[in-house]
Amino acid sequence: MPQTHPLIRIRGLKKSFGDHAVLQGVDLDIEAGQSVVIIGQSGGGKSVLLKTILGLIEPDAGSIEIEGQDIEKMSQAQLANIRDHIGMLFQGGALFDSLPVWRNITFAITQGHLRDTAKMQKLASEYLARVGLDDRILNLRSGELSGGMQKRVAIARAIAAKPEILLFDEPTAGLDPIRSDVIDDLTLSLVRDNGMTAITITHDMASVCKIADKIAFLHQGQIIWIGNTHDLRTTDNPYVRQFFDRKAEGPLH
Amino acid sequence: MLFPIRCLAAIGRFFIALLASIGRITRFGAMILYRGALPPYYPGRFFHEVFEIGWNSLPVVALTAVFTGSALAQQVYSAASRFSAQSTVPAAVVIGMVRELGPVLVGLMVVGRVTSAIAAELGAMRVTEQIDAMETLHTDPYRYLLAPRLYAATIALPVLVMLANVIGIFGGYLLSISKLGFNPENYLKVTREFLRAEDVHMALVKAAVFGFLMALLGCYNGFFASGGAAGVGRSTTRAVVSAFIMILFSNLMITMFFFG
Ligand SMILES: Nc1ncnc2c1ncn2[C@@H]1O[C@H](COP(=O)(O)OP(=O)(O)OP(=O)(O)O)[C@@H](O)[C@H]1O
Ligand SMILES: [Mg+2]
């Protein structure tokens, strides 16, 4: 059998801020076409992990390989090339607040240029529809949107770049259950129908159960548990159990 | 350790840190120029910044120049009348304005507008992760955010300074003929005689250097800001103070170079 490489291969990843060790040896494989969900406590380093995958945070030790290439050894140009295949949703949305919604969404396509206005606005409204927003907000700025709307515009912006890998940092946080389901459906369809690979961070267990092919539990800077949704429901790992059951009592606090 | 040695060590550490940050800023500036020289270009962003930095600074610059030019005329007049040399007023105004006061005062005023705005805007974008987001959206922040500002300021400042010089000389002229009893034709004739090409060249060089420095320090402090709103505030302060000092210091260097 030919040896198949995982799309993303993370080994021994470490990152500290000052003397606060956030990542303490993360190992994780992400296969192409999979939907992987990372769960774990607040402040556990999930967002830091996503940003190291993008090369936005430099790890202290360990390696990240994307398609067999170590991102640490890449030149700026190669890294930019890899990033072209990645769509990132930042936890805070990170919308460009000086640009209207439609220019945010089409930013990657036009590389920030102002051109083909009519065509780009049409494209933007198609992406808005995919995240369950209507095109009345096309010309608003992020300050004029609700938190949940900002999040969904940011999702639209991330997928409009037509990435192969999606990194979603809490896509459904701040959304009502129905809007959350729309986003879950979107993630699933991007993975199942468009062959994308998704890494989602979420605290929303309903969402985990719906979209995850593989779940990774990040605890004290390491992935201490990996399984699928069935494993998640039936595990006897006390940490995962407590987390999934939403209990204040238990080994986690 | 002995007290004097501790003092020396502190001074040494200060200068090492200073040299290190000069090195970092120089590398950063070179990187902006280099990446900004390669496509994709953002002419729209560049003209927007020219408008922001140049056009929108006109009122501030014009007011600064007219007040300074007339005050200069009055000062020279009252000082020169002690030894009956009132006729030096037009010459003193044109030389003082073009060589020193025009570039330096315009530089400092525009720092207040431009460096602070650049640092605050980029700093806010940094701490809300908009700059990180841009890198994931096929767009280089060096080309999109930094290069247009740096190039626009370097080009806009010489134009602003030239305008300020004209307005300042005109301010001195108005005060001299209306209040100090100068003959208009004679005043303008002396002004033209004393206006030398070298002085104008020096003013242009100073202005371009000041424009470059004020944008670079705004970009540097904003681009690497951290620590939320308070951090952005600190970066903005640091940008403005360092730009003030660098403008005054480079003014001295350029002046010494031209006369040295
Ligand atoms: N730039 C930074 N400088 C210093 N510390 C940081 C930085 N970024 C993150 N941290 C620290 O790293 C830890 C992990 O942060 P991270 O944002 O990854 O948590 P998280 O798992 O995403 O939490 P949440 O679920 O609340 O989003 C936190 O303790 C945070 O204080
Ligand atoms: Mg997070």
Coordinates of C-alpha atoms in Angstrom, one line a residue, chain B residues 12-259:
Chain B
G12 CA 25.2 51.5 27.9
R13 CA 22.1 49.4 28.0
F14 CA 20.1 52.4 26.8
F15 CA 22.3 52.9 23.8
I16 CA 22.4 49.2 22.9
A17 CA 18.6 49.2 23.0
L18 CA 18.5 52.3 20.9
L19 CA 20.9 50.9 18.3
A20 CA 18.9 47.7 18.2
S21 CA 15.6 49.5 17.5
I22 CA 17.2 51.7 14.9
G23 CA 18.4 48.5 13.2
R24 CA 14.9 47.0 13.4
I25 CA 13.3 50.2 12.0
T26 CA 15.8 50.4 9.2
R27 CA 15.2 46.9 8.2
F28 CA 11.4 47.4 8.4
G29 CA 11.7 50.5 6.2
A30 CA 13.8 48.7 3.6
M31 CA 11.3 45.9 3.6
I32 CA 8.4 48.3 2.9
L33 CA 10.3 50.0 0.1
Y34 CA 11.4 46.7 -1.4
R35 CA 8.0 45.0 -1.3
G36 CA 6.2 48.2 -2.3
A37 CA 8.4 48.4 -5.4
L38 CA 7.1 45.0 -6.6
P39 CA 3.6 44.3 -7.9
P40 CA 0.8 44.1 -7.1
Y41 CA 0.7 47.9 -6.8
Y42 CA -2.1 49.8 -5.1
P43 CA -2.4 53.1 -6.9
G44 CA -5.9 53.7 -5.4
R45 CA -4.5 53.3 -1.9
F46 CA -1.6 55.6 -2.7
F47 CA -3.7 58.4 -4.0
H48 CA -6.0 58.0 -1.0
E49 CA -3.1 58.5 1.3
V50 CA -1.8 61.4 -0.7
F51 CA -5.2 63.0 -0.2
E52 CA -5.2 62.1 3.5
I53 CA -1.7 63.2 4.2
G54 CA -1.2 66.0 1.7
W55 CA -4.5 67.6 0.9
N56 CA -6.1 67.3 4.3
S57 CA -3.0 68.8 5.9
L58 CA -3.3 72.0 3.9
P59 CA -5.3 74.0 6.4
V60 CA -2.9 73.2 9.3
V61 CA 0.1 73.9 7.2
A62 CA -1.2 77.1 5.8
L63 CA -2.1 78.5 9.2
T64 CA 1.2 77.4 10.7
A65 CA 3.1 79.1 7.8
V66 CA 1.2 82.4 7.8
F67 CA 1.5 82.9 11.5
T68 CA 5.2 81.9 11.6
G69 CA 6.1 84.1 8.6
S70 CA 4.5 87.2 10.0
A71 CA 5.9 86.6 13.5
L72 CA 9.3 86.1 12.0
A73 CA 9.0 89.5 10.2
Q74 CA 8.0 91.3 13.4
Q75 CA 10.8 89.7 15.4
V76 CA 13.5 90.4 12.9
Y77 CA 12.2 94.0 12.5
S78 CA 12.3 94.7 16.3
A79 CA 15.7 93.1 16.7
A80 CA 17.2 94.7 13.6
S81 CA 16.0 98.2 14.5
R82 CA 18.4 98.2 17.4
F83 CA 21.2 98.7 15.0
S84 CA 19.1 100.3 12.2
A85 CA 19.2 97.2 10.0
Q86 CA 15.4 97.0 9.4
S87 CA 16.0 96.5 5.7
T88 CA 17.2 92.9 6.4
V89 CA 13.6 91.9 7.2
P90 CA 12.7 90.4 3.7
A91 CA 16.0 88.5 3.5
A92 CA 15.7 87.2 7.0
V93 CA 12.1 86.0 6.4
V94 CA 12.9 84.2 3.2
I95 CA 16.0 82.5 4.5
G96 CA 14.5 81.7 7.9
M97 CA 11.3 80.3 6.3
V98 CA 12.8 78.3 3.5
R99 CA 15.8 76.9 5.3
E100 CA 14.5 76.1 8.8
L101 CA 11.0 77.1 9.9
G102 CA 9.1 76.0 6.8
P103 CA 10.4 72.4 6.8
V104 CA 10.7 72.0 10.6
L105 CA 7.3 73.5 11.6
V106 CA 5.4 71.8 8.8
G107 CA 7.1 68.6 9.7
L108 CA 6.2 68.8 13.3
M109 CA 2.6 69.9 12.6
V110 CA 2.1 67.1 10.1
V111 CA 3.5 64.5 12.5
G112 CA 0.8 65.5 14.9
R113 CA -1.8 64.8 12.2
V114 CA -0.3 62.0 10.2
T115 CA 2.0 59.9 12.4
S116 CA -0.5 59.6 15.1
A117 CA -3.3 58.7 12.6
I118 CA -1.1 56.0 11.0
A119 CA 0.0 54.5 14.3
A120 CA -3.4 54.5 15.8
E121 CA -5.1 53.0 12.7
L122 CA -2.5 50.3 12.1
G123 CA -2.3 49.6 15.8
A124 CA -6.1 49.1 16.0
M125 CA -5.9 46.8 13.0
R126 CA -3.1 44.8 14.5
V127 CA -4.8 44.2 17.9
T128 CA -8.1 43.2 16.3
E129 CA -6.2 40.8 14.0
Q130 CA -7.2 42.6 10.8
I131 CA -3.6 42.5 9.7
D132 CA -3.3 38.8 10.4
A133 CA -6.6 38.3 8.5
M134 CA -5.2 40.3 5.5
E135 CA -2.3 37.9 5.2
T136 CA -4.7 35.0 4.9
L137 CA -6.6 36.9 2.2
H138 CA -3.9 36.8 -0.5
T139 CA -2.9 40.4 0.3
D140 CA 0.4 41.6 1.5
P141 CA -0.1 44.2 4.3
Y142 CA 3.3 45.7 3.4
R143 CA 2.0 46.5 -0.1
Y144 CA -1.5 47.3 0.9
L145 CA -1.1 49.2 4.1
L146 CA 2.4 50.3 4.6
A147 CA 4.0 51.2 1.2
P148 CA 1.2 53.6 0.1
R149 CA 1.6 55.5 3.3
L150 CA 5.3 55.7 3.2
Y151 CA 5.5 56.7 -0.5
A152 CA 2.6 59.2 -0.1
A153 CA 4.2 61.0 2.9
T154 CA 7.6 61.1 1.2
I155 CA 6.0 62.8 -1.8
A156 CA 3.4 64.9 -0.1
L157 CA 5.7 66.6 2.4
P158 CA 8.0 68.4 -0.1
V159 CA 4.8 69.9 -1.8
L160 CA 3.4 70.9 1.6
V161 CA 6.7 72.5 2.6
M162 CA 7.0 74.5 -0.7
L163 CA 3.5 75.8 -0.2
A164 CA 4.2 76.6 3.4
N165 CA 7.3 78.6 2.3
V166 CA 5.3 80.6 -0.2
I167 CA 2.6 81.3 2.4
G168 CA 5.1 82.1 5.1
I169 CA 6.9 84.6 3.0
F170 CA 3.6 86.1 2.0
G171 CA 2.6 86.3 5.7
G172 CA 5.9 88.2 6.4
Y173 CA 5.2 90.4 3.4
L174 CA 1.7 91.3 4.4
L175 CA 2.8 92.2 7.9
S176 CA 5.8 94.2 6.7
I177 CA 3.9 96.3 4.2
S178 CA 0.8 96.8 6.4
K179 CA 2.4 97.4 9.8
L180 CA 6.1 97.9 9.4
G181 CA 5.9 100.4 6.6
F182 CA 7.8 98.5 3.9
N183 CA 7.5 99.4 0.2
P184 CA 5.8 96.4 -1.5
E185 CA 7.8 96.4 -4.7
N186 CA 11.1 96.8 -2.9
Y187 CA 10.2 94.0 -0.4
L188 CA 9.4 91.5 -3.2
K189 CA 12.6 92.5 -5.0
V190 CA 14.8 91.8 -2.0
T191 CA 12.9 88.6 -1.4
R192 CA 13.7 87.4 -4.9
E193 CA 17.3 88.4 -4.6
F194 CA 17.7 86.3 -1.5
L195 CA 15.8 83.3 -2.6
R196 CA 18.5 80.8 -3.6
A197 CA 18.1 77.5 -5.4
E198 CA 20.3 75.7 -2.8
D199 CA 18.0 76.8 0.0
V200 CA 15.1 75.4 -1.9
H201 CA 16.9 72.2 -2.6
M202 CA 17.7 71.9 1.1
A203 CA 14.1 72.5 2.0
L204 CA 13.0 69.8 -0.4
V205 CA 15.5 67.3 0.8
K206 CA 14.5 68.0 4.4
A207 CA 10.8 67.7 3.6
A208 CA 11.2 64.4 1.9
V209 CA 13.3 63.0 4.7
F210 CA 10.8 64.2 7.3
G211 CA 7.9 62.7 5.4
F212 CA 9.6 59.4 5.1
L213 CA 10.5 59.3 8.8
M214 CA 7.1 60.4 10.1
A215 CA 5.3 57.7 8.0
L216 CA 7.9 55.1 8.9
L217 CA 7.7 55.6 12.6
G218 CA 3.9 55.7 12.5
C219 CA 3.9 52.4 10.5
Y220 CA 6.5 50.7 12.7
N221 CA 4.8 51.5 16.0
G222 CA 1.3 50.8 14.7
F223 CA 2.2 47.6 12.8
F224 CA 3.9 46.0 15.8
A225 CA 1.4 47.3 18.4
S226 CA 0.1 44.9 21.0
G227 CA -1.9 45.0 24.2
G228 CA -5.4 46.2 23.3
A229 CA -6.6 49.8 23.3
A230 CA -4.0 50.8 25.9
G231 CA -1.3 49.3 23.8
V232 CA -2.4 51.2 20.8
G233 CA -2.4 54.4 22.9
R234 CA 1.2 53.7 24.0
S235 CA 2.3 52.9 20.4
T236 CA 0.8 56.1 19.1
T237 CA 2.5 58.2 21.8
R238 CA 5.8 56.5 21.1
A239 CA 5.4 57.1 17.3
V240 CA 4.7 60.8 17.7
V241 CA 7.5 61.4 20.2
S242 CA 10.1 59.5 18.2
A243 CA 9.0 61.2 15.0
F244 CA 9.4 64.6 16.7
I245 CA 12.9 63.8 17.8
M246 CA 13.9 62.2 14.6
I247 CA 12.7 65.2 12.6
L248 CA 14.6 67.6 14.8
F249 CA 17.7 65.4 14.7
S250 CA 17.7 64.8 11.0
N251 CA 17.1 68.5 10.5
L252 CA 20.3 69.3 12.3
M253 CA 22.1 66.6 10.3
I254 CA 20.9 67.8 6.9
T255 CA 21.7 71.4 7.8
M256 CA 25.2 70.5 8.9
F257 CA 25.6 68.5 5.7
F258 CA 24.6 71.3 3.5
F259 CA 26.9 73.8 5.3

